[in-house]
Amino acid sequence: MGARKTAEVHPLPIPLLVHIVNEWGDAPRIEAHEGTKPYPTAESLRAESPEFWAHFPPFDERTLVETANLIHPIFAATTGRQCAEHLNQLILEAEMSPALSSEAWAVHEVWHTARPDRALLAGAVLSLVDHLRHEPDASRLGTCEGDACVDVYVDQSPAGRRQYCSLTCQNRSRTRAYRANRRTVAQS
Ligand SMILES: [Zn+2]
């Protein structure tokens, strides 16, 4: 086998990952009736943190959409097993592998991808692997239960009972539940 070009994988910060899935993913856009709206540009994303993105090869909106669509099912998984299987599949697709690297006596784990063109996907996957290492409860990776919303979120609340992507969705659902309840009372 000839030497293959590999690239070090840079995990995306979780808020950035969530942002990408919700802004470029088909499922959240369609559910919010925004499927025909133009995508935000890749340039607008890079402009927010140019230093971070300097580690990545250039990518366009299509790469963002593909990555978001591959990652959304991990948040929508209904069992831990589904979550694990999706991640295993993506580790294969991005041709990722862990290795140990050293700096003086400090030895630490790094991941590489043999598909630098999938560096964004690899960074997204590694960010979830890293997250699960500290918080193995995959039910905390969720999708919003609000109306017309399947945006993803990471539940970092102590109780772990988050159901909505944002306060906006939570308040909207509460208002609706309150109104429905009042109607039922009035009718009875
Ligand atoms: Zn929502």
Coordinates of N, CA and C and ligand atoms in Angstrom, one line a residue:
M1 N 0.8 -1.2 0.0 CA 0.0 0.0 0.0 C 0.9 1.3 0.0
G2 N 0.5 2.2 -0.8 CA 1.3 3.4 -0.9 C 0.9 4.3 0.3
A3 N 1.8 5.2 0.6 CA 1.5 6.1 1.7 C 0.2 7.0 1.4
R4 N -0.7 7.1 2.3 CA -1.9 7.9 2.1 C -1.8 9.2 2.9
K5 N -2.3 10.2 2.3 CA -2.3 11.5 2.9 C -3.4 11.4 4.0
T6 N -3.0 11.7 5.3 CA -4.0 11.8 6.3 C -4.0 13.2 6.9
A7 N -5.0 13.5 7.6 CA -5.1 14.8 8.3 C -5.5 14.6 9.7
E8 N -5.0 15.4 10.6 CA -5.4 15.4 12.0 C -6.9 15.9 12.1
V9 N -7.7 15.2 12.9 CA -9.1 15.6 13.0 C -9.2 16.7 14.2
H10 N -9.8 17.8 13.9 CA -10.1 18.8 14.9 C -11.5 18.8 15.3
P11 N -11.8 18.4 16.6 CA -13.2 18.3 17.0 C -13.9 19.7 17.0
L12 N -15.1 19.8 16.5 CA -15.9 21.0 16.5 C -16.4 21.3 18.0
P13 N -16.3 22.5 18.5 CA -17.0 22.8 19.7 C -18.5 22.4 19.6
I14 N -19.1 21.9 20.6 CA -20.4 21.4 20.6 C -21.4 22.5 20.1
P15 N -21.3 23.8 20.6 CA -22.3 24.8 20.1 C -22.2 25.0 18.6
L16 N -20.9 24.9 18.1 CA -20.7 25.1 16.7 C -21.3 23.9 15.9
L17 N -21.2 22.7 16.4 CA -21.8 21.5 15.8 C -23.3 21.6 15.7
V18 N -23.9 22.0 16.8 CA -25.3 22.2 16.9 C -25.8 23.2 15.9
H19 N -25.0 24.3 15.8 CA -25.4 25.4 14.9 C -25.4 24.9 13.4
I20 N -24.4 24.1 13.1 CA -24.2 23.6 11.7 C -25.4 22.7 11.4
V21 N -25.7 21.8 12.3 CA -26.8 20.8 12.0 C -28.1 21.5 11.9
N22 N -28.4 22.6 12.7 CA -29.7 23.2 12.7 C -29.8 24.2 11.5
E23 N -28.7 24.8 11.1 CA -28.7 25.8 10.0 C -28.6 25.2 8.6
W24 N -27.9 24.1 8.5 CA -27.7 23.5 7.1 C -28.4 22.2 6.9
G25 N -28.9 21.6 8.0 CA -29.5 20.2 7.9 C -30.9 20.3 7.2
D26 N -31.2 19.4 6.3 CA -32.5 19.4 5.6 C -33.6 19.2 6.6
A27 N -33.5 18.2 7.5 CA -34.6 17.9 8.4 C -35.1 19.2 9.2
P28 N -34.2 19.9 9.9 CA -34.6 21.1 10.6 C -35.2 22.2 9.7
R29 N -34.6 22.3 8.5 CA -35.1 23.4 7.6 C -36.4 23.1 7.1
I30 N -36.7 21.8 6.7 CA -38.0 21.4 6.2 C -39.0 21.5 7.2
E31 N -38.7 21.0 8.4 CA -39.7 21.0 9.5 C -40.1 22.4 9.9
A32 N -39.2 23.4 9.7 CA -39.5 24.8 10.0 C -40.0 25.5 8.8
H33 N -40.4 24.8 7.7 CA -40.8 25.3 6.5 C -39.8 26.3 5.9
E34 N -38.6 26.0 6.1 CA -37.5 26.9 5.5 C -36.7 26.2 4.5
G35 N -37.3 25.1 4.0 CA -36.5 24.2 3.0 C -36.1 24.9 1.7
T36 N -36.9 25.9 1.4 CA -36.6 26.6 0.1 C -35.8 27.9 0.3
K37 N -35.6 28.2 1.5 CA -34.8 29.4 1.8 C -33.3 29.2 1.4
P38 N -32.6 30.2 0.9 CA -31.2 29.9 0.6 C -30.4 29.5 1.9
Y39 N -29.4 28.7 1.7 CA -28.6 28.3 2.9 C -27.7 29.5 3.3
P40 N -27.4 29.6 4.6 CA -26.4 30.6 4.9 C -25.1 30.2 4.2
T41 N -24.2 31.1 3.9 CA -23.0 30.8 3.2 C -22.0 30.1 4.1
A42 N -21.1 29.3 3.5 CA -20.0 28.7 4.3 C -19.1 29.8 4.8
E43 N -19.0 30.9 3.9 CA -18.1 32.0 4.3 C -18.6 32.7 5.5
S44 N -19.9 32.8 5.7 CA -20.4 33.5 6.9 C -20.0 32.7 8.2
L45 N -20.0 31.4 8.0 CA -19.6 30.5 9.2 C -18.1 30.7 9.5
R46 N -17.3 30.7 8.4 CA -15.9 30.8 8.6 C -15.5 32.1 9.2
A47 N -16.2 33.1 8.8 CA -15.9 34.5 9.2 C -16.1 34.6 10.8
E48 N -16.9 33.8 11.4 CA -17.2 33.9 12.8 C -15.9 33.4 13.6
S49 N -15.2 32.5 13.1 CA -14.0 32.0 13.9 C -12.9 31.5 12.9
P50 N -12.3 32.5 12.2 CA -11.3 32.2 11.1 C -10.2 31.4 11.6
E51 N -9.7 31.6 12.9 CA -8.6 30.9 13.4 C -8.9 29.4 13.6
F52 N -10.1 29.1 14.0 CA -10.5 27.7 14.2 C -10.5 27.0 12.8
W53 N -11.2 27.7 11.8 CA -11.4 27.1 10.5 C -10.1 27.0 9.7
A54 N -9.0 27.7 10.1 CA -7.7 27.6 9.4 C -7.2 26.2 9.5
H55 N -7.6 25.3 10.4 CA -7.2 23.9 10.5 C -7.9 23.1 9.5
F56 N -8.9 23.6 8.8 CA -9.7 22.8 7.9 C -9.5 23.1 6.4
P57 N -9.5 22.1 5.5 CA -9.5 22.5 4.1 C -10.7 23.3 3.8
P58 N -10.7 24.1 2.7 CA -11.9 24.9 2.4 C -13.1 24.0 2.1
F59 N -14.3 24.4 2.5 CA -15.5 23.6 2.3 C -16.6 24.6 1.9
D60 N -17.6 24.1 1.2 CA -18.7 24.9 0.7 C -20.0 24.5 1.4
E61 N -21.1 25.2 0.9 CA -22.4 24.9 1.5 C -22.8 23.4 1.4
R62 N -22.4 22.8 0.3 CA -22.8 21.4 0.0 C -22.2 20.5 1.1
T63 N -20.9 20.8 1.4 CA -20.3 20.0 2.5 C -21.0 20.2 3.8
L64 N -21.4 21.4 4.1 CA -22.1 21.7 5.3 C -23.4 20.9 5.4
V65 N -24.2 20.9 4.3 CA -25.5 20.3 4.2 C -25.3 18.8 4.4
E66 N -24.3 18.2 3.7 CA -24.0 16.7 3.8 C -23.7 16.4 5.2
T67 N -22.8 17.2 5.8 CA -22.4 16.9 7.2 C -23.6 17.0 8.1
A68 N -24.3 18.0 8.0 CA -25.5 18.2 8.9 C -26.5 17.1 8.7
N69 N -26.7 16.6 7.5 CA -27.6 15.5 7.3 C -27.1 14.2 7.8
L70 N -25.8 14.0 7.8 CA -25.3 12.8 8.4 C -25.3 12.8 9.9
I71 N -25.2 14.0 10.5 CA -25.1 14.1 12.0 C -26.5 14.1 12.6
H72 N -27.5 14.7 11.9 CA -28.8 14.8 12.6 C -29.4 13.5 13.1
P73 N -29.2 12.4 12.4 CA -29.8 11.1 12.9 C -29.2 10.7 14.2
I74 N -28.0 11.2 14.5 CA -27.4 10.8 15.8 C -28.2 11.4 17.0
F75 N -28.6 12.7 16.8 CA -29.4 13.4 17.8 C -30.8 12.8 17.8
A76 N -31.3 12.3 16.6 CA -32.7 11.8 16.6 C -32.7 10.3 17.0
A77 N -31.6 9.7 17.3 CA -31.6 8.3 17.6 C -32.5 8.0 18.8
T78 N -33.2 6.9 18.8 CA -34.2 6.6 19.9 C -33.6 5.6 20.9
T79 N -32.4 5.1 20.6 CA -31.8 4.2 21.6 C -30.3 4.5 21.6
G80 N -29.6 4.1 22.7 CA -28.1 4.3 22.7 C -27.5 3.5 21.6
R81 N -28.1 2.3 21.4 CA -27.5 1.4 20.3 C -27.5 2.1 19.0
Q82 N -28.6 2.8 18.6 CA -28.7 3.5 17.4 C -27.7 4.6 17.3
C83 N -27.5 5.3 18.4 CA -26.5 6.4 18.4 C -25.2 5.8 18.1
A84 N -24.8 4.7 18.8 CA -23.5 4.1 18.7 C -23.3 3.6 17.2
E85 N -24.3 3.0 16.7 CA -24.2 2.4 15.3 C -24.0 3.5 14.3
H86 N -24.8 4.6 14.4 CA -24.6 5.7 13.5 C -23.2 6.3 13.6
L87 N -22.7 6.4 14.8 CA -21.3 7.0 15.0 C -20.3 6.0 14.4
N88 N -20.4 4.7 14.6 CA -19.5 3.8 14.1 C -19.5 3.8 12.5
Q89 N -20.7 4.0 12.0 CA -20.8 4.1 10.5 C -20.1 5.3 10.0
L90 N -20.2 6.4 10.7 CA -19.6 7.7 10.3 C -18.1 7.7 10.4
I91 N -17.6 6.9 11.5 CA -16.2 6.8 11.7 C -15.6 6.1 10.5
L92 N -16.3 5.1 10.0 CA -15.9 4.3 8.8 C -15.9 5.2 7.5
E93 N -17.1 6.0 7.4 CA -17.2 6.8 6.2 C -16.2 7.9 6.1
A94 N -15.8 8.4 7.3 CA -14.8 9.5 7.3 C -13.4 8.9 7.4
E95 N -13.3 7.6 7.4 CA -12.0 6.8 7.5 C -11.2 7.4 8.6
M96 N -11.7 7.4 9.8 CA -11.1 7.9 11.0 C -10.4 6.9 11.8
S97 N -9.3 7.2 12.4 CA -8.6 6.2 13.3 C -7.9 7.0 14.4
P98 N -7.9 6.4 15.6 CA -7.1 7.1 16.7 C -5.7 6.7 16.7
A99 N -4.8 7.5 17.2 CA -3.4 7.2 17.4 C -2.9 7.9 18.6
L100 N -1.7 7.6 19.1 CA -1.2 8.3 20.2 C 0.0 9.2 19.7
S101 N 0.0 10.4 20.3 CA 1.1 11.3 19.9 C 1.8 11.8 21.1
S102 N 3.0 12.2 21.0 CA 3.7 12.6 22.3 C 4.4 13.9 22.1
E103 N 4.5 14.6 23.2 CA 5.2 15.9 23.3 C 6.0 15.8 24.6
A104 N 7.3 15.6 24.5 CA 8.1 15.3 25.7 C 7.5 14.0 26.3
W105 N 7.1 14.1 27.6 CA 6.6 12.9 28.3 C 5.1 12.8 28.2
A106 N 4.5 13.9 27.6 CA 3.0 13.9 27.5 C 2.6 13.1 26.3
V107 N 1.8 12.1 26.6 CA 1.3 11.2 25.5 C -0.2 11.4 25.4
H108 N -0.7 11.8 24.3 CA -2.2 12.0 24.2 C -2.7 11.4 22.9
E109 N -4.1 11.2 22.9 CA -4.8 10.6 21.8 C -5.1 11.7 20.8
V110 N -4.8 11.4 19.5 CA -5.3 12.2 18.4 C -6.0 11.3 17.4
W111 N -6.9 11.9 16.6 CA -7.5 11.1 15.6 C -7.1 11.7 14.2
H112 N -7.0 10.8 13.3 CA -6.7 11.2 11.9 C -7.8 10.7 11.0
T113 N -7.9 11.4 9.8 CA -8.8 10.9 8.8 C -8.0 10.7 7.5
A114 N -8.3 9.6 6.8 CA -7.6 9.4 5.6 C -8.4 10.0 4.4
R115 N -9.4 10.8 4.8 CA -10.2 11.5 3.8 C -10.3 13.0 4.2
P116 N -9.2 13.7 3.9 CA -9.2 15.1 4.2 C -10.4 15.9 3.7
D117 N -11.0 15.4 2.6 CA -12.2 16.0 2.0 C -13.4 15.9 3.0
R118 N -13.3 15.0 3.9 CA -14.3 14.8 4.9 C -13.9 15.3 6.3
A119 N -13.0 16.3 6.3 CA -12.5 16.8 7.6 C -13.6 17.4 8.5
L120 N -14.6 18.0 7.8 CA -15.7 18.6 8.6 C -16.5 17.5 9.3
L121 N -16.9 16.5 8.5 CA -17.6 15.4 9.1 C -16.8 14.7 10.2
A122 N -15.5 14.5 10.0 CA -14.7 13.9 11.0 C -14.6 14.7 12.2
G123 N -14.5 16.0 12.1 CA -14.5 16.9 13.2 C -15.8 16.9 14.0
A124 N -16.9 16.7 13.3 CA -18.2 16.7 13.9 C -18.4 15.3 14.7
V125 N -17.9 14.2 14.1 CA -18.0 12.9 14.7 C -17.1 12.9 16.0
L126 N -15.9 13.4 15.9 CA -15.0 13.4 17.0 C -15.5 14.3 18.1
S127 N -16.2 15.3 17.8 CA -16.7 16.2 18.9 C -17.8 15.4 19.7
L128 N -18.6 14.6 19.0 CA -19.6 13.7 19.7 C -18.9 12.6 20.5
V129 N -17.9 12.0 19.9 CA -17.1 10.9 20.6 C -16.6 11.5 21.9
D130 N -15.9 12.7 21.8 CA -15.3 13.3 23.0 C -16.4 13.7 24.0
H131 N -17.6 14.1 23.5 CA -18.7 14.5 24.4 C -19.1 13.2 25.2
L132 N -19.3 12.1 24.4 CA -19.8 10.9 25.1 C -18.8 10.3 26.0
R133 N -17.6 10.6 25.8 CA -16.5 10.1 26.7 C -16.8 10.7 28.1
H134 N -17.2 11.9 28.2 CA -17.4 12.6 29.5 C -18.9 12.4 29.9
E135 N -19.8 12.3 29.0 CA -21.2 12.1 29.3 C -21.8 11.0 28.4
P136 N -21.7 9.8 28.9 CA -22.1 8.6 28.1 C -23.6 8.5 27.8
D137 N -24.4 9.3 28.6 CA -25.9 9.2 28.4 C -26.3 9.9 27.1
A138 N -26.5 9.0 26.1 CA -26.8 9.5 24.7 C -28.2 10.1 24.6
S139 N -29.1 9.9 25.6 CA -30.4 10.5 25.5 C -30.3 12.0 25.7
R140 N -29.2 12.5 26.1 CA -29.0 13.9 26.3 C -28.7 14.6 24.9
L141 N -28.5 13.8 23.9 CA -28.4 14.4 22.5 C -29.8 14.2 22.0
G142 N -30.5 15.3 21.8 CA -31.9 15.2 21.4 C -32.3 16.1 20.3
T143 N -33.6 15.9 19.9 CA -34.2 16.9 18.9 C -35.4 17.5 19.5
C144 N -35.7 18.7 19.2 CA -36.7 19.5 19.8 C -38.1 18.9 19.6
E145 N -38.9 19.0 20.6 CA -40.3 18.4 20.6 C -41.3 19.6 20.3
G146 N -40.8 20.8 20.0 CA -41.7 21.9 19.7 C -42.4 21.7 18.3
D147 N -43.4 22.5 18.1 CA -44.1 22.5 16.8 C -43.2 23.0 15.7
A148 N -43.2 22.3 14.6 CA -42.4 22.7 13.4 C -40.9 22.9 13.8
C149 N -40.4 22.1 14.6 CA -39.0 22.2 15.0 C -38.4 20.8 15.3
V150 N -37.4 20.4 14.6 CA -36.6 19.2 15.0 C -35.1 19.6 15.1
D151 N -34.9 20.9 15.6 CA -33.5 21.3 15.8 C -32.9 20.4 16.9
V152 N -31.6 20.3 16.8 CA -30.9 19.4 17.8 C -30.4 20.2 18.9
Y153 N -30.2 19.6 20.1 CA -29.6 20.2 21.2 C -28.8 19.2 22.0
V154 N -27.9 19.7 22.9 CA -27.2 18.8 23.9 C -27.7 19.3 25.2
D155 N -28.3 18.3 25.9 CA -28.9 18.6 27.3 C -27.8 18.6 28.3
Q156 N -27.5 19.8 28.9 CA -26.5 19.9 29.9 C -27.1 20.3 31.2
S157 N -28.5 20.1 31.3 CA -29.1 20.4 32.6 C -28.8 19.3 33.6
P158 N -28.9 19.7 34.9 CA -28.6 18.6 35.9 C -29.5 17.5 35.8
A159 N -30.8 17.7 35.6 CA -31.8 16.7 35.7 C -31.9 15.9 34.4
G160 N -31.4 16.5 33.3 CA -31.4 15.7 32.0 C -32.8 15.5 31.4
R161 N -33.7 16.5 31.6 CA -35.0 16.3 31.0 C -35.4 17.3 30.0
R162 N -34.4 17.9 29.3 CA -34.6 18.9 28.3 C -35.4 18.3 27.1
Q163 N -36.3 19.1 26.6 CA -37.1 18.6 25.5 C -37.1 19.6 24.3
Y164 N -36.6 20.8 24.5 CA -36.7 21.8 23.5 C -35.4 22.4 23.1
C165 N -35.2 22.9 21.9 CA -34.0 23.4 21.4 C -33.7 24.8 22.1
S166 N -34.8 25.5 22.4 CA -34.6 26.9 22.9 C -35.8 27.2 23.8
L167 N -35.6 28.4 24.5 CA -36.7 28.9 25.3 C -37.9 29.3 24.5
T168 N -37.6 29.7 23.2 CA -38.7 30.1 22.3 C -39.6 28.9 22.1
C169 N -39.1 27.8 21.7 CA -39.9 26.6 21.5 C -40.6 26.1 22.8
Q170 N -39.9 26.2 23.9 CA -40.5 25.7 25.1 C -41.7 26.6 25.5
N171 N -41.5 27.9 25.4 CA -42.6 28.8 25.8 C -43.8 28.7 24.8
R172 N -43.5 28.5 23.6 CA -44.6 28.3 22.6 C -45.4 27.1 22.9
S173 N -44.7 26.0 23.3 CA -45.4 24.7 23.6 C -46.2 24.9 24.9
R174 N -45.6 25.6 25.8 CA -46.4 25.7 27.1 C -47.6 26.6 26.9
T175 N -47.5 27.6 26.1 CA -48.7 28.4 25.8 C -49.8 27.6 25.2
R176 N -49.4 26.8 24.2 CA -50.3 26.0 23.5 C -51.0 25.0 24.4
A177 N -50.2 24.3 25.3 CA -50.7 23.3 26.2 C -51.7 24.0 27.2
Y178 N -51.4 25.2 27.6 CA -52.2 26.0 28.5 C -53.6 26.3 27.9
R179 N -53.5 26.7 26.6 CA -54.7 27.1 25.9 C -55.6 25.8 25.7
A180 N -55.0 24.7 25.3 CA -55.7 23.5 25.0 C -56.4 23.0 26.3
N181 N -55.7 23.2 27.4 CA -56.2 22.8 28.7 C -57.4 23.6 29.1
R182 N -57.3 24.9 28.8 CA -58.4 25.8 29.1 C -59.6 25.5 28.3
R183 N -59.4 25.2 27.0 CA -60.5 24.8 26.2 C -61.2 23.6 26.7
T184 N -60.4 22.6 27.1 CA -61.0 21.3 27.6 C -61.8 21.6 28.9
V185 N -61.3 22.5 29.7 CA -62.0 22.8 31.0 C -63.4 23.5 30.6
A186 N -63.3 24.5 29.6 CA -64.5 25.2 29.3 C -65.6 24.3 28.7
Q187 N -65.1 23.3 27.9 CA -66.1 22.4 27.3 C -66.7 21.4 28.3
S188 N -66.1 21.1 29.3 CA -66.6 20.1 30.2 C -67.7 20.6 31.2
Ligands
ZN1 ZN -37.2 24.0 18.7

